[in-house]
Structures are given as structure tokens and as C-alpha cells.
Amino acid sequence: MKIIEVTDTNDFAIKSVEFFEKFVTHNSNSLITLPTGNTPLPFYEKMLGAYKKNNKINKFIYLSLDEYYGLEPDDHRLFANWLDREILTPIGVSPSNRITINSACNDVEKFCQKFEGQIESKGGIDLAIIGIGGNGHIGFNEPGSDLNSPTHKVELTQETITSNAEYWGSEDAVPKSAITIGIGTLKKAKNTLLLVRGANKAEIFKATLSNEISSAVPSTYLQEQNNLTIIADKEAMKLL
Ligand code: F6R
């Protein structure tokens, strides 16, 4: 495990883009998950600038990490649409280089199996870029999730619904269920980059690194993760 401590938001963005650019340069067409949420926004903003200098930064395949369940393809709340607006279209990742979760699928089990098959056919996840929820969720693997599960449907916890309300203005606008890549699949990622930012993540970041590994805090699986890099700011690291 390598922890890169950054001083402020700008430093966070610079270090994240440096890591990403180096990775895609050395591993062309790799399968990469990108998180939504507030944490990665400075990283994506900085990536737009990097793309102007290096237009090969888009040579990767985007893989959905998680997605709300039950939304139509044009819904602005879909994480795939959020990332499309924020980063994928601005840097020119073509739709054919995106493997997304079908929020509107009727047969969830069948869809999840197909999605896992798509990951396997690409040789697995090359780089899982993830954030962390205040309750220790990774993707939408909420506390209590099986740490060996593949992609599956989940019911969101009240804590997650409350925190996601910040994105969409009210809790009513937050879907109550989701499909997420499971921890079992994330554990098999060849490389992982965890992004952590802000004082409100200090407690969960400490628990992630020091609690016993258990589904009570899903992010604790990271303690045993191979090739894990963490980019964290001073605020998030203040309890370590
Ligand atoms: C989103 C995701 C979530 C977020 C987490 C942190 O795609 O996978 O696990 O990374 O909820 O969200 P922020 O960054 O808004 O604190």
C-alpha cells in the first residue's frame, strides 16, 4: 500500500492526474472504473487540462463502478450520464469504449452475470478508481455486504440516501436501490486507486486502515488489497 499525502485540493488534483496519466500511458486500453461523488471532481477538472496537452489520456475503457437502479437511459442522475458530462465526453472516450450498468434492466441477476462476463472478457479490472462513503461503502457496497460478492443489486442505506441528496437536491430525488460491482470483484482488480478528501472522511479513513477486516466496514478489505495507492489530503489523514 502506498499513501500519497497531498496538501490541498489543487495538489490532490495534480497527483491524481499524474497517477492516471502514467497508468494509461503504460497500460493502453485498460479497463478502469471511475467514481462519481464530490471527491473526484477536482481530479476530473484537472484531467480536462491534461487532455489538451496529451490527447492519448482517453485511451482506456470506462467501466461503471456502481449505478442507481430503475432509471431510464436519459436520466441525468445516472452515474454514467454524470461521468459522461463531467469527463468522458469532454476528453473523448467514445461510447464503444464504455461498459455500463443497465439501470433499467428487468432481469437483474441475468444482467449482473452478463456484466461480470464483460469484465472477464477484458481480462479483469486493470485499475479500480474508487471513493469511500462516510459509512465505509465502496461503490454501493453498504455495511453488511458480503466481501466476496460479484456485481449485485443493493438497497441503499438511509445514510447513503442522505449523503446522495446533496447531489440531487432532496432525498426524494435519490433512488433507493442500486447495482454495484461487488467487493469480491473489486478485490481481483490488478490495481486500485482510493481517493479520499476532507475532514468528514477522517474517521472512516482511520477505520478503513485500522479496524478488523469485516463487512461492518466494507472498505476494510483494502488492507489486504494488492497494488493499492491512496491519494489523501491532510484533513482526511488527521486521525492517522
Ligand atoms: C460513487 C461511489 C461512492 C462514492 C462515495 C463517496 O460512484 O462509488 O462510493 O465514492 O459515496 O462520495 P463523495 O465523494 O461524494 O463523498
PDB file of C-alpha atoms and ligand atoms in Angstrom:
ATOM      1  CA  MET A   1       0.000   0.000   0.000  1.00  0.00           C
ATOM      2  CA  LYS A   2       1.284   3.406  -0.954  1.00  0.00           C
ATOM      3  CA  ILE A   3      -0.214   6.551   0.568  1.00  0.00           C
ATOM      4  CA  ILE A   4       0.347   9.841  -1.219  1.00  0.00           C
ATOM      5  CA  GLU A   5      -0.443  12.698   1.145  1.00  0.00           C
ATOM      6  CA  VAL A   6      -1.492  15.883  -0.584  1.00  0.00           C
ATOM      7  CA  THR A   7      -1.607  19.367   0.857  1.00  0.00           C
ATOM      8  CA  ASP A   8      -4.734  20.846  -0.701  1.00  0.00           C
ATOM      9  CA  THR A   9      -7.374  20.390  -3.408  1.00  0.00           C
ATOM     10  CA  ASN A  10      -5.089  21.532  -6.195  1.00  0.00           C
ATOM     11  CA  ASP A  11      -2.321  19.171  -5.079  1.00  0.00           C
ATOM     12  CA  PHE A  12      -4.927  16.385  -4.861  1.00  0.00           C
ATOM     13  CA  ALA A  13      -5.970  17.042  -8.452  1.00  0.00           C
ATOM     14  CA  ILE A  14      -2.383  17.239  -9.709  1.00  0.00           C
ATOM     15  CA  LYS A  15      -1.328  13.975  -8.033  1.00  0.00           C
ATOM     16  CA  SER A  16      -4.461  12.140  -9.173  1.00  0.00           C
ATOM     17  CA  VAL A  17      -3.991  13.203 -12.796  1.00  0.00           C
ATOM     18  CA  GLU A  18      -0.278  12.327 -12.651  1.00  0.00           C
ATOM     19  CA  PHE A  19      -1.154   8.830 -11.451  1.00  0.00           C
ATOM     20  CA  PHE A  20      -3.879   8.412 -14.069  1.00  0.00           C
ATOM     21  CA  GLU A  21      -1.837   9.730 -16.974  1.00  0.00           C
ATOM     22  CA  LYS A  22       1.101   7.499 -16.109  1.00  0.00           C
ATOM     23  CA  PHE A  23      -1.206   4.492 -15.813  1.00  0.00           C
ATOM     24  CA  VAL A  24      -2.989   4.929 -19.150  1.00  0.00           C
ATOM     25  CA  THR A  25       0.275   5.738 -20.902  1.00  0.00           C
ATOM     26  CA  HIS A  26       1.810   2.463 -19.731  1.00  0.00           C
ATOM     27  CA  ASN A  27      -1.375   0.375 -19.967  1.00  0.00           C
ATOM     28  CA  SER A  28      -3.200   1.322 -23.131  1.00  0.00           C
ATOM     29  CA  ASN A  29      -6.870   0.270 -23.466  1.00  0.00           C
ATOM     30  CA  SER A  30      -7.119  -0.842 -19.870  1.00  0.00           C
ATOM     31  CA  LEU A  31     -10.388  -1.369 -18.032  1.00  0.00           C
ATOM     32  CA  ILE A  32     -10.874   1.390 -15.467  1.00  0.00           C
ATOM     33  CA  THR A  33     -13.667   2.247 -13.025  1.00  0.00           C
ATOM     34  CA  LEU A  34     -14.287   5.892 -12.215  1.00  0.00           C
ATOM     35  CA  PRO A  35     -16.243   7.010  -9.155  1.00  0.00           C
ATOM     36  CA  THR A  36     -18.845   9.770  -9.030  1.00  0.00           C
ATOM     37  CA  GLY A  37     -19.381  11.976  -5.972  1.00  0.00           C
ATOM     38  CA  ASN A  38     -17.702  15.126  -4.719  1.00  0.00           C
ATOM     39  CA  THR A  39     -14.292  13.631  -4.014  1.00  0.00           C
ATOM     40  CA  PRO A  40     -13.053  13.140  -7.613  1.00  0.00           C
ATOM     41  CA  LEU A  41     -14.404  16.405  -9.063  1.00  0.00           C
ATOM     42  CA  PRO A  42     -11.087  18.355  -8.842  1.00  0.00           C
ATOM     43  CA  PHE A  43      -9.339  15.348 -10.426  1.00  0.00           C
ATOM     44  CA  TYR A  44     -11.742  15.353 -13.389  1.00  0.00           C
ATOM     45  CA  GLU A  45     -11.446  19.103 -13.796  1.00  0.00           C
ATOM     46  CA  LYS A  46      -7.660  18.863 -13.902  1.00  0.00           C
ATOM     47  CA  MET A  47      -7.890  15.962 -16.337  1.00  0.00           C
ATOM     48  CA  LEU A  48      -9.570  18.232 -18.889  1.00  0.00           C
ATOM     49  CA  GLY A  49      -6.440  20.408 -18.872  1.00  0.00           C
ATOM     50  CA  ALA A  50      -4.181  17.364 -19.132  1.00  0.00           C
ATOM     51  CA  TYR A  51      -6.175  16.125 -22.138  1.00  0.00           C
ATOM     52  CA  LYS A  52      -5.395  19.342 -24.021  1.00  0.00           C
ATOM     53  CA  LYS A  53      -1.676  18.524 -23.694  1.00  0.00           C
ATOM     54  CA  ASN A  54      -1.951  14.747 -24.096  1.00  0.00           C
ATOM     55  CA  ASN A  55      -4.914  13.541 -26.150  1.00  0.00           C
ATOM     56  CA  LYS A  56      -3.941   9.905 -25.538  1.00  0.00           C
ATOM     57  CA  ILE A  57      -5.196  10.217 -21.951  1.00  0.00           C
ATOM     58  CA  ASN A  58      -8.552   8.883 -23.220  1.00  0.00           C
ATOM     59  CA  LYS A  59      -7.122   5.534 -24.329  1.00  0.00           C
ATOM     60  CA  PHE A  60      -8.962   3.442 -21.743  1.00  0.00           C
ATOM     61  CA  ILE A  61     -12.217   1.559 -21.371  1.00  0.00           C
ATOM     62  CA  TYR A  62     -14.579   3.070 -18.828  1.00  0.00           C
ATOM     63  CA  LEU A  63     -16.321   0.556 -16.589  1.00  0.00           C
ATOM     64  CA  SER A  64     -19.278   1.540 -14.380  1.00  0.00           C
ATOM     65  CA  LEU A  65     -18.450   1.097 -10.700  1.00  0.00           C
ATOM     66  CA  ASP A  66     -21.998   1.493  -9.490  1.00  0.00           C
ATOM     67  CA  GLU A  67     -25.312   2.835 -10.709  1.00  0.00           C
ATOM     68  CA  TYR A  68     -28.721   3.737  -9.332  1.00  0.00           C
ATOM     69  CA  TYR A  69     -31.356   1.156 -10.202  1.00  0.00           C
ATOM     70  CA  GLY A  70     -34.540   1.772 -12.177  1.00  0.00           C
ATOM     71  CA  LEU A  71     -33.718   4.953 -14.102  1.00  0.00           C
ATOM     72  CA  GLU A  72     -34.269   5.437 -17.831  1.00  0.00           C
ATOM     73  CA  PRO A  73     -31.162   5.807 -20.065  1.00  0.00           C
ATOM     74  CA  ASP A  74     -31.519   9.598 -20.449  1.00  0.00           C
ATOM     75  CA  ASP A  75     -31.963  10.340 -16.727  1.00  0.00           C
ATOM     76  CA  HIS A  76     -29.466  12.991 -15.619  1.00  0.00           C
ATOM     77  CA  ARG A  77     -28.969  11.225 -12.264  1.00  0.00           C
ATOM     78  CA  LEU A  78     -27.469   8.121 -13.845  1.00  0.00           C
ATOM     79  CA  PHE A  79     -23.837   7.921 -12.758  1.00  0.00           C
ATOM     80  CA  ALA A  80     -22.845   7.012 -16.313  1.00  0.00           C
ATOM     81  CA  ASN A  81     -24.512  10.228 -17.524  1.00  0.00           C
ATOM     82  CA  TRP A  82     -22.891  12.254 -14.734  1.00  0.00           C
ATOM     83  CA  LEU A  83     -19.447  10.967 -15.761  1.00  0.00           C
ATOM     84  CA  ASP A  84     -20.346  11.432 -19.419  1.00  0.00           C
ATOM     85  CA  ARG A  85     -20.977  15.146 -18.794  1.00  0.00           C
ATOM     86  CA  GLU A  86     -18.098  15.627 -16.377  1.00  0.00           C
ATOM     87  CA  ILE A  87     -15.273  13.797 -18.067  1.00  0.00           C
ATOM     88  CA  LEU A  88     -15.961  11.064 -20.628  1.00  0.00           C
ATOM     89  CA  THR A  89     -17.345  13.186 -23.476  1.00  0.00           C
ATOM     90  CA  PRO A  90     -15.088  16.208 -22.737  1.00  0.00           C
ATOM     91  CA  ILE A  91     -11.995  14.015 -23.146  1.00  0.00           C
ATOM     92  CA  GLY A  92     -13.473  11.983 -25.992  1.00  0.00           C
ATOM     93  CA  VAL A  93     -13.985   8.499 -24.550  1.00  0.00           C
ATOM     94  CA  SER A  94     -16.193   7.025 -27.256  1.00  0.00           C
ATOM     95  CA  PRO A  95     -19.415   5.189 -26.336  1.00  0.00           C
ATOM     96  CA  SER A  96     -17.894   1.988 -27.748  1.00  0.00           C
ATOM     97  CA  ASN A  97     -15.246   2.211 -25.022  1.00  0.00           C
ATOM     98  CA  ARG A  98     -17.737   2.256 -22.166  1.00  0.00           C
ATOM     99  CA  ILE A  99     -19.104  -0.750 -20.301  1.00  0.00           C
ATOM    100  CA  THR A 100     -22.037   0.496 -18.265  1.00  0.00           C
ATOM    101  CA  ILE A 101     -24.557  -0.883 -15.821  1.00  0.00           C
ATOM    102  CA  ASN A 102     -28.058  -1.063 -17.264  1.00  0.00           C
ATOM    103  CA  SER A 103     -30.120   0.743 -14.645  1.00  0.00           C
ATOM    104  CA  ALA A 104     -33.373  -0.194 -16.389  1.00  0.00           C
ATOM    105  CA  CYS A 105     -32.720  -3.939 -16.677  1.00  0.00           C
ATOM    106  CA  ASN A 106     -35.648  -6.136 -15.673  1.00  0.00           C
ATOM    107  CA  ASP A 107     -33.761  -9.336 -15.013  1.00  0.00           C
ATOM    108  CA  VAL A 108     -31.127  -8.031 -12.605  1.00  0.00           C
ATOM    109  CA  GLU A 109     -29.475 -11.385 -11.963  1.00  0.00           C
ATOM    110  CA  LYS A 110     -29.058 -12.073 -15.668  1.00  0.00           C
ATOM    111  CA  PHE A 111     -27.715  -8.579 -16.252  1.00  0.00           C
ATOM    112  CA  CYS A 112     -25.180  -8.866 -13.409  1.00  0.00           C
ATOM    113  CA  GLN A 113     -23.910 -12.164 -14.813  1.00  0.00           C
ATOM    114  CA  LYS A 114     -23.529 -10.628 -18.262  1.00  0.00           C
ATOM    115  CA  PHE A 115     -21.702  -7.614 -16.787  1.00  0.00           C
ATOM    116  CA  GLU A 116     -19.299  -9.889 -14.883  1.00  0.00           C
ATOM    117  CA  GLY A 117     -18.729 -11.759 -18.163  1.00  0.00           C
ATOM    118  CA  GLN A 118     -17.838  -8.485 -19.882  1.00  0.00           C
ATOM    119  CA  ILE A 119     -15.276  -7.733 -17.144  1.00  0.00           C
ATOM    120  CA  GLU A 120     -13.786 -11.224 -17.510  1.00  0.00           C
ATOM    121  CA  SER A 121     -13.641 -10.978 -21.291  1.00  0.00           C
ATOM    122  CA  LYS A 122     -11.441  -7.885 -20.908  1.00  0.00           C
ATOM    123  CA  GLY A 123      -9.134  -9.806 -18.562  1.00  0.00           C
ATOM    124  CA  GLY A 124     -10.493  -8.222 -15.365  1.00  0.00           C
ATOM    125  CA  ILE A 125     -10.325  -4.722 -13.946  1.00  0.00           C
ATOM    126  CA  ASP A 126      -6.940  -3.111 -14.584  1.00  0.00           C
ATOM    127  CA  LEU A 127      -7.486  -0.103 -12.360  1.00  0.00           C
ATOM    128  CA  ALA A 128     -10.312   0.380  -9.876  1.00  0.00           C
ATOM    129  CA  ILE A 129     -10.528   4.052  -9.003  1.00  0.00           C
ATOM    130  CA  ILE A 130     -12.810   4.347  -6.000  1.00  0.00           C
ATOM    131  CA  GLY A 131     -14.027   6.776  -3.361  1.00  0.00           C
ATOM    132  CA  ILE A 132     -15.245   5.966   0.114  1.00  0.00           C
ATOM    133  CA  GLY A 133     -18.615   6.680   1.741  1.00  0.00           C
ATOM    134  CA  GLY A 134     -18.873   8.047   5.272  1.00  0.00           C
ATOM    135  CA  ASN A 135     -20.166   4.618   6.350  1.00  0.00           C
ATOM    136  CA  GLY A 136     -17.302   2.763   4.656  1.00  0.00           C
ATOM    137  CA  HIS A 137     -19.150   1.838   1.486  1.00  0.00           C
ATOM    138  CA  ILE A 138     -17.098   1.266  -1.652  1.00  0.00           C
ATOM    139  CA  GLY A 139     -19.106   1.587  -4.835  1.00  0.00           C
ATOM    140  CA  PHE A 140     -22.509   0.907  -3.275  1.00  0.00           C
ATOM    141  CA  ASN A 141     -21.317  -1.996  -1.143  1.00  0.00           C
ATOM    142  CA  GLU A 142     -23.020  -0.871   2.038  1.00  0.00           C
ATOM    143  CA  PRO A 143     -22.114  -2.056   5.565  1.00  0.00           C
ATOM    144  CA  GLY A 144     -23.124  -5.699   5.928  1.00  0.00           C
ATOM    145  CA  SER A 145     -22.254  -6.514   2.299  1.00  0.00           C
ATOM    146  CA  ASP A 146     -20.608  -9.831   1.580  1.00  0.00           C
ATOM    147  CA  LEU A 147     -16.940  -9.067   0.952  1.00  0.00           C
ATOM    148  CA  ASN A 148     -16.805 -11.834  -1.664  1.00  0.00           C
ATOM    149  CA  SER A 149     -19.790 -10.809  -3.751  1.00  0.00           C
ATOM    150  CA  PRO A 150     -19.775 -10.159  -7.506  1.00  0.00           C
ATOM    151  CA  THR A 151     -21.869  -7.421  -9.151  1.00  0.00           C
ATOM    152  CA  HIS A 152     -25.276  -7.321  -7.475  1.00  0.00           C
ATOM    153  CA  LYS A 153     -28.289  -5.180  -6.581  1.00  0.00           C
ATOM    154  CA  VAL A 154     -28.383  -3.400  -3.232  1.00  0.00           C
ATOM    155  CA  GLU A 155     -30.813  -1.361  -1.164  1.00  0.00           C
ATOM    156  CA  LEU A 156     -29.189   1.937  -0.204  1.00  0.00           C
ATOM    157  CA  THR A 157     -28.866   2.763   3.494  1.00  0.00           C
ATOM    158  CA  GLN A 158     -30.511   5.873   4.921  1.00  0.00           C
ATOM    159  CA  GLU A 159     -27.037   7.359   5.456  1.00  0.00           C
ATOM    160  CA  THR A 160     -26.203   6.958   1.768  1.00  0.00           C
ATOM    161  CA  ILE A 161     -29.580   8.351   0.662  1.00  0.00           C
ATOM    162  CA  THR A 162     -28.990  11.378   2.908  1.00  0.00           C
ATOM    163  CA  SER A 163     -25.472  11.961   1.585  1.00  0.00           C
ATOM    164  CA  ASN A 164     -26.547  11.466  -2.052  1.00  0.00           C
ATOM    165  CA  ALA A 165     -29.347  14.034  -1.553  1.00  0.00           C
ATOM    166  CA  GLU A 166     -26.561  16.602  -1.727  1.00  0.00           C
ATOM    167  CA  TYR A 167     -26.068  15.690  -5.410  1.00  0.00           C
ATOM    168  CA  TRP A 168     -29.741  15.958  -6.430  1.00  0.00           C
ATOM    169  CA  GLY A 169     -31.288  18.487  -4.049  1.00  0.00           C
ATOM    170  CA  SER A 170     -33.503  16.221  -1.918  1.00  0.00           C
ATOM    171  CA  GLU A 171     -33.771  12.696  -0.562  1.00  0.00           C
ATOM    172  CA  ASP A 172     -36.882  12.152  -2.693  1.00  0.00           C
ATOM    173  CA  ALA A 173     -34.726  12.537  -5.804  1.00  0.00           C
ATOM    174  CA  VAL A 174     -32.346   9.771  -4.716  1.00  0.00           C
ATOM    175  CA  PRO A 175     -33.228   6.274  -5.993  1.00  0.00           C
ATOM    176  CA  LYS A 176     -33.434   3.801  -3.131  1.00  0.00           C
ATOM    177  CA  SER A 177     -31.639   0.909  -4.774  1.00  0.00           C
ATOM    178  CA  ALA A 178     -28.616   0.418  -6.980  1.00  0.00           C
ATOM    179  CA  ILE A 179     -26.427  -2.080  -8.789  1.00  0.00           C
ATOM    180  CA  THR A 180     -22.785  -2.171  -7.767  1.00  0.00           C
ATOM    181  CA  ILE A 181     -19.655  -4.087  -8.640  1.00  0.00           C
ATOM    182  CA  GLY A 182     -19.204  -6.301  -5.580  1.00  0.00           C
ATOM    183  CA  ILE A 183     -16.191  -6.281  -3.293  1.00  0.00           C
ATOM    184  CA  GLY A 184     -15.375  -9.818  -4.471  1.00  0.00           C
ATOM    185  CA  THR A 185     -14.822  -8.441  -7.986  1.00  0.00           C
ATOM    186  CA  LEU A 186     -13.044  -5.288  -6.775  1.00  0.00           C
ATOM    187  CA  LYS A 187     -10.634  -7.467  -4.787  1.00  0.00           C
ATOM    188  CA  LYS A 188      -9.498  -9.020  -8.073  1.00  0.00           C
ATOM    189  CA  ALA A 189      -8.599  -5.617  -9.584  1.00  0.00           C
ATOM    190  CA  LYS A 190      -4.980  -5.589 -10.669  1.00  0.00           C
ATOM    191  CA  ASN A 191      -4.533  -2.046  -9.345  1.00  0.00           C
ATOM    192  CA  THR A 192      -6.618   0.143  -7.076  1.00  0.00           C
ATOM    193  CA  LEU A 193      -6.572   3.883  -6.510  1.00  0.00           C
ATOM    194  CA  LEU A 194      -8.522   5.159  -3.497  1.00  0.00           C
ATOM    195  CA  LEU A 195      -9.275   8.876  -3.432  1.00  0.00           C
ATOM    196  CA  VAL A 196     -10.040  10.430  -0.033  1.00  0.00           C
ATOM    197  CA  ARG A 197     -10.610  14.087   0.661  1.00  0.00           C
ATOM    198  CA  GLY A 198     -11.918  16.192   3.534  1.00  0.00           C
ATOM    199  CA  ALA A 199     -12.224  16.183   7.324  1.00  0.00           C
ATOM    200  CA  ASN A 200     -15.592  14.398   7.115  1.00  0.00           C
ATOM    201  CA  LYS A 201     -13.707  11.303   5.858  1.00  0.00           C
ATOM    202  CA  ALA A 202     -11.078  11.284   8.633  1.00  0.00           C
ATOM    203  CA  GLU A 203     -12.913   8.845  10.915  1.00  0.00           C
ATOM    204  CA  ILE A 204     -13.877   6.361   8.221  1.00  0.00           C
ATOM    205  CA  PHE A 205     -10.426   6.553   6.680  1.00  0.00           C
ATOM    206  CA  LYS A 206      -8.881   5.654  10.028  1.00  0.00           C
ATOM    207  CA  ALA A 207     -11.381   2.777  10.467  1.00  0.00           C
ATOM    208  CA  THR A 208     -10.635   1.569   6.927  1.00  0.00           C
ATOM    209  CA  LEU A 209      -6.960   1.175   7.699  1.00  0.00           C
ATOM    210  CA  SER A 210      -7.118   0.051  11.326  1.00  0.00           C
ATOM    211  CA  ASN A 211     -10.388  -1.802  12.076  1.00  0.00           C
ATOM    212  CA  GLU A 212     -10.515  -5.561  11.747  1.00  0.00           C
ATOM    213  CA  ILE A 213     -11.436  -6.527   8.168  1.00  0.00           C
ATOM    214  CA  SER A 214     -15.180  -7.097   8.209  1.00  0.00           C
ATOM    215  CA  SER A 215     -18.344  -6.389   6.276  1.00  0.00           C
ATOM    216  CA  ALA A 216     -19.326  -3.928   9.032  1.00  0.00           C
ATOM    217  CA  VAL A 217     -16.915  -1.524   7.316  1.00  0.00           C
ATOM    218  CA  PRO A 218     -16.654  -2.791   3.709  1.00  0.00           C
ATOM    219  CA  SER A 219     -13.676  -0.543   2.918  1.00  0.00           C
ATOM    220  CA  THR A 220     -11.509  -2.568   5.355  1.00  0.00           C
ATOM    221  CA  TYR A 221     -10.979  -5.086   2.521  1.00  0.00           C
ATOM    222  CA  LEU A 222      -8.441  -2.583   1.207  1.00  0.00           C
ATOM    223  CA  GLN A 223      -5.987  -3.535   3.964  1.00  0.00           C
ATOM    224  CA  GLU A 224      -5.175  -6.681   2.004  1.00  0.00           C
ATOM    225  CA  GLN A 225      -5.502  -5.224  -1.474  1.00  0.00           C
ATOM    226  CA  ASN A 226      -2.561  -5.717  -3.838  1.00  0.00           C
ATOM    227  CA  ASN A 227      -1.172  -2.704  -5.692  1.00  0.00           C
ATOM    228  CA  LEU A 228      -3.198  -0.190  -3.716  1.00  0.00           C
ATOM    229  CA  THR A 229      -2.391   3.506  -3.972  1.00  0.00           C
ATOM    230  CA  ILE A 230      -4.225   6.033  -1.811  1.00  0.00           C
ATOM    231  CA  ILE A 231      -4.270   9.741  -2.527  1.00  0.00           C
ATOM    232  CA  ALA A 232      -5.456  11.502   0.623  1.00  0.00           C
ATOM    233  CA  ASP A 233      -5.412  15.066   1.814  1.00  0.00           C
ATOM    234  CA  LYS A 234      -4.187  16.271   5.214  1.00  0.00           C
ATOM    235  CA  GLU A 235      -7.741  16.698   6.515  1.00  0.00           C
ATOM    236  CA  ALA A 236      -8.673  13.102   5.739  1.00  0.00           C
ATOM    237  CA  MET A 237      -5.429  11.900   7.313  1.00  0.00           C
ATOM    238  CA  LYS A 238      -5.658  13.876  10.527  1.00  0.00           C
ATOM    239  CA  LEU A 239      -6.665  10.920  12.741  1.00  0.00           C
ATOM    240  CA  LEU A 240      -3.999   8.534  11.454  1.00  0.00           C
TER     241      LEU A 240
HETATM  242  C1  F6R B   1     -19.842   6.756  -6.335  1.00  0.00           C
HETATM  243  C2  F6R B   1     -19.336   5.791  -5.361  1.00  0.00           C
HETATM  244  C3  F6R B   1     -19.406   6.095  -3.907  1.00  0.00           C
HETATM  245  C4  F6R B   1     -18.665   7.380  -3.549  1.00  0.00           C
HETATM  246  C5  F6R B   1     -18.778   7.673  -2.054  1.00  0.00           C
HETATM  247  C6  F6R B   1     -18.122   8.977  -1.680  1.00  0.00           C
HETATM  248  O1  F6R B   1     -19.695   6.263  -7.660  1.00  0.00           O
HETATM  249  O2  F6R B   1     -18.899   4.756  -5.750  1.00  0.00           O
HETATM  250  O3  F6R B   1     -18.888   5.010  -3.194  1.00  0.00           O
HETATM  251  O4  F6R B   1     -17.311   7.248  -3.907  1.00  0.00           O
HETATM  252  O5  F6R B   1     -20.111   7.697  -1.664  1.00  0.00           O
HETATM  253  O6  F6R B   1     -18.851  10.040  -2.206  1.00  0.00           O
HETATM  254  P1  F6R B   1     -18.299  11.532  -2.067  1.00  0.00           P
HETATM  255  O7  F6R B   1     -17.059  11.608  -2.859  1.00  0.00           O
HETATM  256  O8  F6R B   1     -19.394  12.405  -2.618  1.00  0.00           O
HETATM  257  O9  F6R B   1     -18.058  11.747  -0.604  1.00  0.00           O
END
